[in-house]
Amino acid sequence: MKIAILGAGISGLSCGLKLNEFGFEDITIFEQDSQIGGLAKSRIKNGYVFDLHGGHVFNSNFPDVKTWVFNMLKQKDWKFQTRNTKILYGNRLINYPFEYALLELSEDEAIECVVDFITAKNKPKPDNYYNWLIYAFGDAIAHKYMIPYNEKIWAYNLKKMSIDWIDGKMPISNVKQIIASLLKRNSSKAEIPHATFYYPNKGGIQSLINIMAKNIKAEIVTECTVVDIDKIKRKFIINGQDKFDLIISTICLRDLIEAVRGLSVSVRKKAADLKYNSLTTAFCKCAKNDISWFYIPDKKIRAHRVSYQGNLSSFNCPSGNGSSATLEMIGMTDPEQDAKEFNRYRKIDNLKVRNIIDSAFVKYAYIIFDKGYKHNLDSINKCLDNYGILRTGRFAEWKYYNMDVCMKRAFDTAGDITRKYK
Ligand SMILES: Cc1cc2nc3c(=O)[nH]c(=O)nc-3n(C[C@H](O)[C@H](O)[C@H](O)COP(=O)(O)OP(=O)(O)OC[C@H]3O[C@@H](n4cnc5c(N)ncnc54)[C@H](O)[C@@H]3O)c2cc1C
């Protein structure tokens, strides 16, 4: 059976490897870029290691995913660490999450936050993300942090966003922990999901990708964009050349629909209506610190997050050379300008970044779950199911997946194929 996988990111590679385990070996992976890894790529420049599209750390609640990953890149080759994340609140850094760091605010602000948190649940159940943030956190926390930060990262009207994607993605805080963090006067001890994580000792997240590619029994064709898919007599024809019995797509649904011949105008319109955000990253040298990353709700600064990739592994920086920071900005921006603007914000002198070493851009970074997405997605899925193209992965399924969930989904997809065709 000849299988084509579209995209050599985490999902495409995981699916290929799992199919190998189940006995499929006639696999071709088409990748548009010259470098494999998708969102999980790294680059080495002047001795600094950068994950191109924001620092990619690994952990998973799926034991089979963890075992599988550590069978490839051994556990000793990862640095296990505790997350030290902050929020730039006004002119200082406070602990993350905001609701458990209220003791770092003034007494009046903290009281306002607690009271609003407790009374928020008396409000009507929300039907959009903006109101959900108020419902879940109360007016004060929502307006001081949640809403401004979310307006930056989504760059979309929060009142036009749905809430059905939130489950499992947005940690729900509880009043007991809010009060405990205040009374025990310790915000950093709050239990948060993903409080610990692993990061490769050497080579950034690319080292995981590279080992996956080394192990896989498949032909990986890079610099090959899939732009045309046809189906003749139950065979799929990709870019007018190669014939396959099965296609598994991990590429963005918008582009997949565009490539498939003979689909209705209506479904094409629905795919084109799926909304997403792009991401620009600026890699900079900076002074040493112990922060994993921090969030910036302040709209005067374009960056919404700074991740200290130099702190994720000591091998990410040339020895004795301070640390490195990645500024993350939504959209296509001018990274030099963004870094200057970040530094101009005088109140954060000790966080200033030094010269930019490099920058990157990725078109598909975040899915925007607008109110119409579900309706569009249902029609698109129905159409692709009828056509017979399988989908697995973040933009292929239009789900807010992290790497481990992409792997889990790839396992499921490979399992389904095995049950059907073996
Ligand atoms: C800023 C940011 C930070 C993140 N941090 C973390 C983290 O710390 N931990 C974590 O677990 N997850 C993190 N994630 C999520 C993680 O990046 C994704 O879940 C995962 O990488 C998605 O993998 P994928 O293979 O499904 O998609 P992608 O990585 O998008 O891969 C799709 C591949 O298909 C290729 N492609 C696209 N179109 C075509 C075409 N027409 N023809 C051929 N090839 C094509 C692309 O070039 C790409 O290589 C983060 C995401 C972002 C945006």
XYZ file of C-alpha atoms and ligand atoms in Angstrom:
475
model
C 0.000 0.000 0.000
C 1.486 3.347 -1.086
C 0.922 6.053 1.509
C 1.533 9.793 1.158
C 1.910 11.990 4.210
C 1.606 15.717 3.637
C 3.927 17.690 5.956
C 7.034 16.694 7.928
C 6.212 18.346 11.235
C 5.677 16.492 14.513
C 2.380 15.036 13.250
C 3.635 13.797 9.883
C 6.780 12.237 11.343
C 4.921 10.647 14.281
C 2.328 9.175 11.968
C 4.999 7.800 9.628
C 6.920 6.215 12.504
C 3.796 4.646 13.980
C 2.818 3.272 10.570
C 6.311 1.735 10.350
C 5.703 0.045 13.710
C 2.486 -1.427 12.278
C 4.298 -2.761 9.190
C 3.736 -0.016 6.577
C 6.937 1.016 4.822
C 5.977 2.362 1.409
C 5.571 5.905 2.649
C 6.448 9.250 1.040
C 6.390 12.438 3.104
C 6.025 15.690 1.172
C 7.390 18.788 2.906
C 7.274 22.271 1.404
C 10.183 23.642 3.435
C 13.879 22.783 3.055
C 14.005 22.020 6.800
C 11.714 19.469 8.422
C 9.947 20.006 11.776
C 7.154 22.468 10.969
C 6.492 24.630 14.001
C 9.017 22.586 15.991
C 12.184 23.643 14.148
C 15.438 24.997 15.570
C 18.362 26.905 14.097
C 21.922 27.440 15.305
C 23.397 30.887 14.714
C 26.674 32.251 16.147
C 26.662 29.353 18.611
C 23.132 30.155 19.872
C 20.403 27.529 19.510
C 16.908 28.854 18.826
C 13.607 27.121 18.334
C 12.415 29.137 15.388
C 8.804 29.580 16.381
C 9.067 30.045 20.143
C 10.707 27.732 22.669
C 9.180 24.249 22.392
C 9.133 22.372 25.677
C 7.818 18.846 26.102
C 5.642 17.089 28.608
C 2.619 14.867 28.389
C -0.208 13.398 30.401
C -0.179 10.431 27.989
C 2.209 7.780 29.376
C 2.494 6.051 25.967
C 3.567 9.308 24.317
C 6.213 9.947 26.974
C 7.600 6.422 26.736
C 7.664 6.627 22.945
C 9.498 9.973 22.947
C 12.043 8.844 25.565
C 12.684 5.684 23.555
C 13.868 7.906 20.720
C 15.581 10.780 22.520
C 16.653 9.197 25.803
C 15.437 10.779 29.021
C 19.039 11.574 29.997
C 19.302 13.750 26.887
C 16.576 16.073 28.151
C 16.810 18.675 30.906
C 13.897 18.281 33.299
C 12.956 21.630 34.814
C 10.360 23.497 36.805
C 8.578 26.243 34.989
C 9.415 29.729 36.254
C 6.983 31.951 34.378
C 6.074 35.566 35.032
C 3.805 38.356 33.893
C 5.053 41.841 33.159
C 2.491 43.768 35.183
C 3.028 47.520 34.888
C 6.701 48.024 35.586
C 7.511 44.766 37.335
C 7.400 41.030 36.972
C 4.891 39.109 39.050
C 4.378 35.375 39.227
C 2.219 33.456 36.772
C -0.671 32.679 36.904
C -2.029 36.110 37.736
C -4.868 34.870 39.950
C -2.433 33.102 42.286
C -0.092 36.100 42.446
C -2.560 38.538 43.983
C -0.372 39.030 47.066
C 2.080 40.763 44.735
C -0.550 43.452 43.963
C -1.608 46.222 46.337
C -4.009 45.149 49.113
C -6.890 47.064 47.510
C -6.298 45.453 44.123
C -6.046 41.988 45.662
C -9.321 42.437 47.572
C -11.067 43.679 44.415
C -9.785 40.650 42.483
C -10.905 38.122 45.106
C -14.360 39.654 45.544
C -14.924 39.867 41.790
C -13.692 36.299 41.337
C -16.192 34.986 43.877
C -19.164 36.979 42.570
C -18.444 36.430 38.869
C -20.251 33.095 38.790
C -23.521 34.910 39.575
C -23.422 36.382 36.070
C -25.250 34.726 33.160
C -23.395 31.927 31.366
C -21.315 33.514 28.598
C -21.563 32.859 24.881
C -18.308 34.517 23.805
C -14.688 34.464 24.949
C -14.636 38.038 26.281
C -17.556 37.395 28.611
C -16.168 33.977 29.488
C -12.954 35.573 30.778
C -15.039 37.801 33.057
C -17.222 34.865 34.106
C -14.239 32.618 34.856
C -11.938 35.151 36.548
C -14.133 38.079 37.627
C -14.080 41.659 36.335
C -10.884 42.777 38.051
C -8.575 39.913 37.000
C -10.160 39.906 33.526
C -9.546 43.612 32.938
C -6.152 43.826 34.626
C -4.601 40.877 32.801
C -6.738 38.310 30.991
C -8.487 40.555 28.474
C -5.513 42.757 27.469
C -3.241 39.716 27.108
C -5.798 37.751 25.118
C -6.509 40.736 22.878
C -2.820 40.779 22.027
C -2.340 37.085 21.354
C -5.525 36.610 19.349
C -5.471 40.046 17.662
C -9.172 39.435 17.176
C -12.370 40.731 18.739
C -12.764 38.450 21.785
C -16.530 39.003 21.704
C -16.552 37.272 18.304
C -14.649 34.249 19.588
C -16.359 31.018 20.536
C -15.745 29.260 23.854
C -16.038 25.632 22.819
C -12.243 25.226 22.377
C -11.451 26.231 25.946
C -11.908 22.902 27.725
C -8.515 21.567 28.747
C -6.658 24.557 27.224
C -7.500 27.238 29.779
C -6.743 26.138 33.344
C -9.713 26.836 35.578
C -8.661 28.462 38.821
C -10.290 27.736 42.119
C -11.054 30.084 44.949
C -9.438 27.799 47.531
C -6.078 28.099 45.816
C -6.448 31.860 45.316
C -7.091 32.357 49.012
C -4.408 29.837 50.027
C -1.795 31.674 47.971
C -2.771 34.914 49.730
C -2.895 33.555 53.272
C 0.234 31.441 52.934
C 1.904 34.455 51.304
C 3.368 32.286 48.587
C 2.301 32.744 45.012
C 5.017 30.633 43.448
C 3.886 27.425 45.160
C 0.499 27.352 43.432
C -0.128 24.130 41.555
C -0.478 24.832 37.872
C -0.776 22.467 34.920
C 2.467 21.858 33.010
C 4.435 23.090 36.025
C 7.393 20.977 34.926
C 8.737 20.129 31.498
C 11.580 18.596 29.517
C 13.787 20.333 26.982
C 16.511 18.669 24.865
C 20.006 19.218 26.258
C 21.507 19.849 22.851
C 20.249 21.164 19.525
C 16.864 22.494 20.615
C 13.593 20.769 19.760
C 15.073 19.991 16.329
C 17.068 17.208 17.980
C 13.821 15.310 18.558
C 12.719 15.951 14.977
C 16.083 14.793 13.615
C 16.018 11.555 15.547
C 12.475 10.888 14.343
C 13.621 11.473 10.755
C 16.626 9.194 11.270
C 14.448 6.350 12.552
C 11.697 6.605 9.980
C 11.396 4.231 7.052
C 9.951 6.655 4.538
C 11.120 8.879 1.741
C 11.041 12.496 2.894
C 10.807 14.844 -0.080
C 11.625 18.396 1.015
C 10.994 21.627 -0.900
C 7.940 20.030 -2.431
C 4.712 21.933 -1.884
C 1.582 19.900 -2.449
C -0.636 22.132 -4.562
C -2.680 19.658 -6.549
C -4.501 16.501 -5.473
C -6.646 14.498 -7.831
C -8.388 11.151 -7.469
C -8.727 8.805 -10.420
C -10.005 5.236 -10.072
C -9.449 5.204 -6.292
C -5.828 6.370 -6.646
C -4.712 9.762 -5.360
C -2.430 11.742 -7.674
C -0.246 14.363 -6.042
C 1.045 17.329 -8.063
C 0.126 15.476 -11.264
C 2.850 12.852 -10.753
C 2.908 10.347 -7.944
C 0.067 7.883 -7.339
C -0.955 6.771 -3.835
C -3.542 4.522 -2.232
C -3.903 6.744 0.818
C -3.207 10.327 1.813
C -2.717 11.502 5.386
C -2.615 15.267 5.572
C -0.990 17.214 8.388
C -1.029 20.508 6.443
C -3.388 23.371 7.075
C -6.996 22.664 6.089
C -7.170 25.952 4.194
C -4.356 24.822 1.868
C -5.533 21.225 1.624
C -8.964 22.252 0.391
C -7.319 24.636 -2.066
C -5.228 21.749 -3.472
C -7.977 19.145 -3.890
C -9.588 19.152 -7.325
C -13.296 19.150 -7.907
C -14.551 20.437 -4.533
C -17.537 22.761 -4.359
C -17.196 26.543 -4.266
C -19.120 26.497 -1.012
C -16.569 24.292 0.793
C -13.680 26.333 -0.621
C -15.269 29.474 0.778
C -15.654 27.811 4.164
C -11.985 26.801 4.222
C -10.918 30.313 3.218
C -13.032 31.618 6.105
C -11.038 29.655 8.735
C -9.075 32.246 10.698
C -5.533 32.012 12.002
C -2.659 34.089 13.334
C 0.904 34.262 12.055
C 3.913 34.748 14.277
C 7.164 36.696 14.017
C 10.001 35.853 16.389
C 13.115 37.898 17.154
C 16.117 36.069 18.658
C 18.243 38.296 20.839
C 21.159 38.098 23.226
C 20.331 39.136 26.770
C 21.640 39.098 30.333
C 21.483 35.923 32.436
C 18.365 35.291 34.539
C 16.356 32.295 35.755
C 13.053 32.919 33.957
C 11.501 30.357 31.578
C 9.269 32.929 29.848
C 7.036 35.881 30.667
C 3.784 37.263 29.298
C 3.218 40.910 28.366
C -0.371 42.208 28.525
C 0.820 45.790 27.949
C -0.322 46.984 24.515
C 2.492 49.535 24.267
C 4.820 46.614 23.549
C 4.161 44.570 20.421
C 5.671 41.354 21.820
C 3.179 39.325 23.851
C 5.705 36.837 25.223
C 9.426 36.650 25.811
C 10.854 33.172 26.169
C 14.370 32.669 27.469
C 15.578 29.860 25.263
C 19.067 30.385 26.650
C 17.733 29.228 30.027
C 16.068 26.064 28.703
C 19.450 24.417 28.191
C 22.956 25.591 29.022
C 23.974 24.358 25.552
C 21.647 26.887 23.908
C 24.222 29.665 24.353
C 27.971 29.785 23.776
C 29.556 29.346 27.202
C 29.878 32.460 29.366
C 27.772 34.522 26.991
C 24.756 35.480 29.093
C 21.468 34.154 27.870
C 19.172 34.466 24.873
C 15.605 35.674 24.586
C 12.968 35.251 21.909
C 10.401 38.001 21.468
C 7.147 36.682 20.003
C 4.892 38.986 18.000
C 1.585 38.251 16.304
C 1.506 38.917 12.568
C 4.263 39.832 10.180
C 6.240 42.520 11.941
C 9.627 44.186 11.770
C 11.618 42.275 14.421
C 14.403 44.892 14.670
C 11.777 47.533 15.343
C 9.969 45.288 17.850
C 13.169 44.718 19.826
C 13.953 48.457 19.856
C 10.408 49.209 20.984
C 10.703 46.573 23.710
C 13.919 48.181 24.953
C 12.499 51.710 24.772
C 9.995 50.725 27.401
C 12.235 52.125 30.113
C 10.654 50.572 33.159
C 12.100 47.178 32.328
C 15.769 48.073 32.154
C 16.999 44.780 33.591
C 15.044 42.857 30.960
C 16.423 44.712 27.974
C 17.479 42.575 25.050
C 20.768 43.110 23.272
C 21.329 42.837 19.542
C 19.093 40.658 17.400
C 20.854 37.555 16.138
C 18.116 36.312 13.851
C 14.382 36.293 13.235
C 11.713 34.021 11.777
C 8.143 34.094 10.541
C 5.514 31.373 10.325
C 2.202 31.813 8.577
C 0.152 29.324 10.598
C 0.890 29.629 14.319
C -2.451 29.944 16.148
C -5.971 28.951 15.197
C -8.551 31.645 15.882
C -11.736 30.025 17.109
C -14.175 32.587 15.799
C -17.883 31.980 16.165
C -18.223 30.598 12.638
C -15.364 28.112 12.817
C -17.396 25.115 13.988
C -19.939 25.418 11.206
C -17.174 25.779 8.607
C -15.159 22.912 10.073
C -18.102 20.486 10.110
C -18.714 21.010 6.373
C -15.009 20.754 5.526
C -14.591 17.536 7.530
C -17.634 15.983 5.911
C -16.327 16.834 2.443
C -12.813 15.466 3.118
C -14.206 12.305 4.735
C -16.198 11.671 1.562
C -13.143 12.335 -0.583
C -11.105 9.915 1.564
C -8.217 12.102 2.783
C -7.271 11.490 6.424
C -6.165 14.404 8.627
C -4.085 14.480 11.767
C -2.402 17.406 13.559
C -2.879 20.973 14.695
C -3.878 22.778 11.508
C -5.028 19.620 9.751
C -7.747 19.059 12.355
C -8.119 22.713 13.350
C -7.506 21.986 17.026
C -5.375 23.732 19.624
C -2.927 20.829 19.990
C 0.491 20.803 21.601
C 3.209 18.457 20.342
C 2.266 15.567 22.619
C -1.379 15.663 21.543
C -0.245 15.728 17.902
C 1.719 12.551 18.640
C -1.233 10.932 20.376
C -3.503 11.799 17.457
C -0.908 10.396 15.027
C -0.904 7.116 17.021
C -4.717 6.986 16.722
C -4.628 7.711 12.992
C -1.991 5.028 12.354
C -4.030 2.597 14.490
C -7.204 3.304 12.497
C -5.343 2.716 9.212
C -3.922 -0.561 10.492
C -7.323 -1.827 11.603
C -8.831 -0.938 8.241
C -6.119 -2.085 5.826
C -4.022 -4.806 7.515
C 4.522 29.937 19.524
C 4.239 28.478 19.736
C 4.817 27.837 20.807
C 4.545 26.491 21.037
N 5.125 25.879 22.099
C 4.877 24.588 22.333
C 5.502 23.939 23.421
O 6.280 24.533 24.159
N 5.213 22.620 23.628
C 4.354 21.928 22.801
O 4.135 20.732 23.050
N 3.755 22.523 21.760
C 3.996 23.827 21.492
N 3.407 24.441 20.426
C 2.509 23.644 19.565
C 3.311 22.806 18.544
O 4.154 23.650 17.790
C 2.349 22.112 17.579
O 1.384 21.385 18.282
C 3.036 21.123 16.636
O 4.324 21.524 16.266
C 2.166 20.972 15.386
O 2.718 20.005 14.552
P 2.015 19.585 13.173
O 2.914 18.613 12.548
O 0.604 19.213 13.432
O 1.931 20.929 12.312
P 3.108 21.799 11.706
O 4.217 21.900 12.648
O 2.456 23.052 11.231
O 3.603 20.943 10.456
C 2.985 20.956 9.205
C 4.060 20.742 8.154
O 3.457 20.723 6.870
C 4.248 21.467 5.967
N 3.354 21.925 4.883
C 2.367 22.836 4.976
N 1.736 22.972 3.798
C 2.336 22.118 2.944
C 2.112 21.767 1.577
N 1.124 22.303 0.862
N 2.918 20.837 1.017
C 3.906 20.241 1.733
N 4.163 20.537 3.031
C 3.374 21.454 3.639
C 4.782 22.594 6.829
O 5.918 23.204 6.246
C 5.090 21.871 8.117
O 6.387 21.336 8.107
C 3.654 25.780 20.163
C 3.091 26.431 19.073
C 3.370 27.769 18.841
C 2.764 28.459 17.667
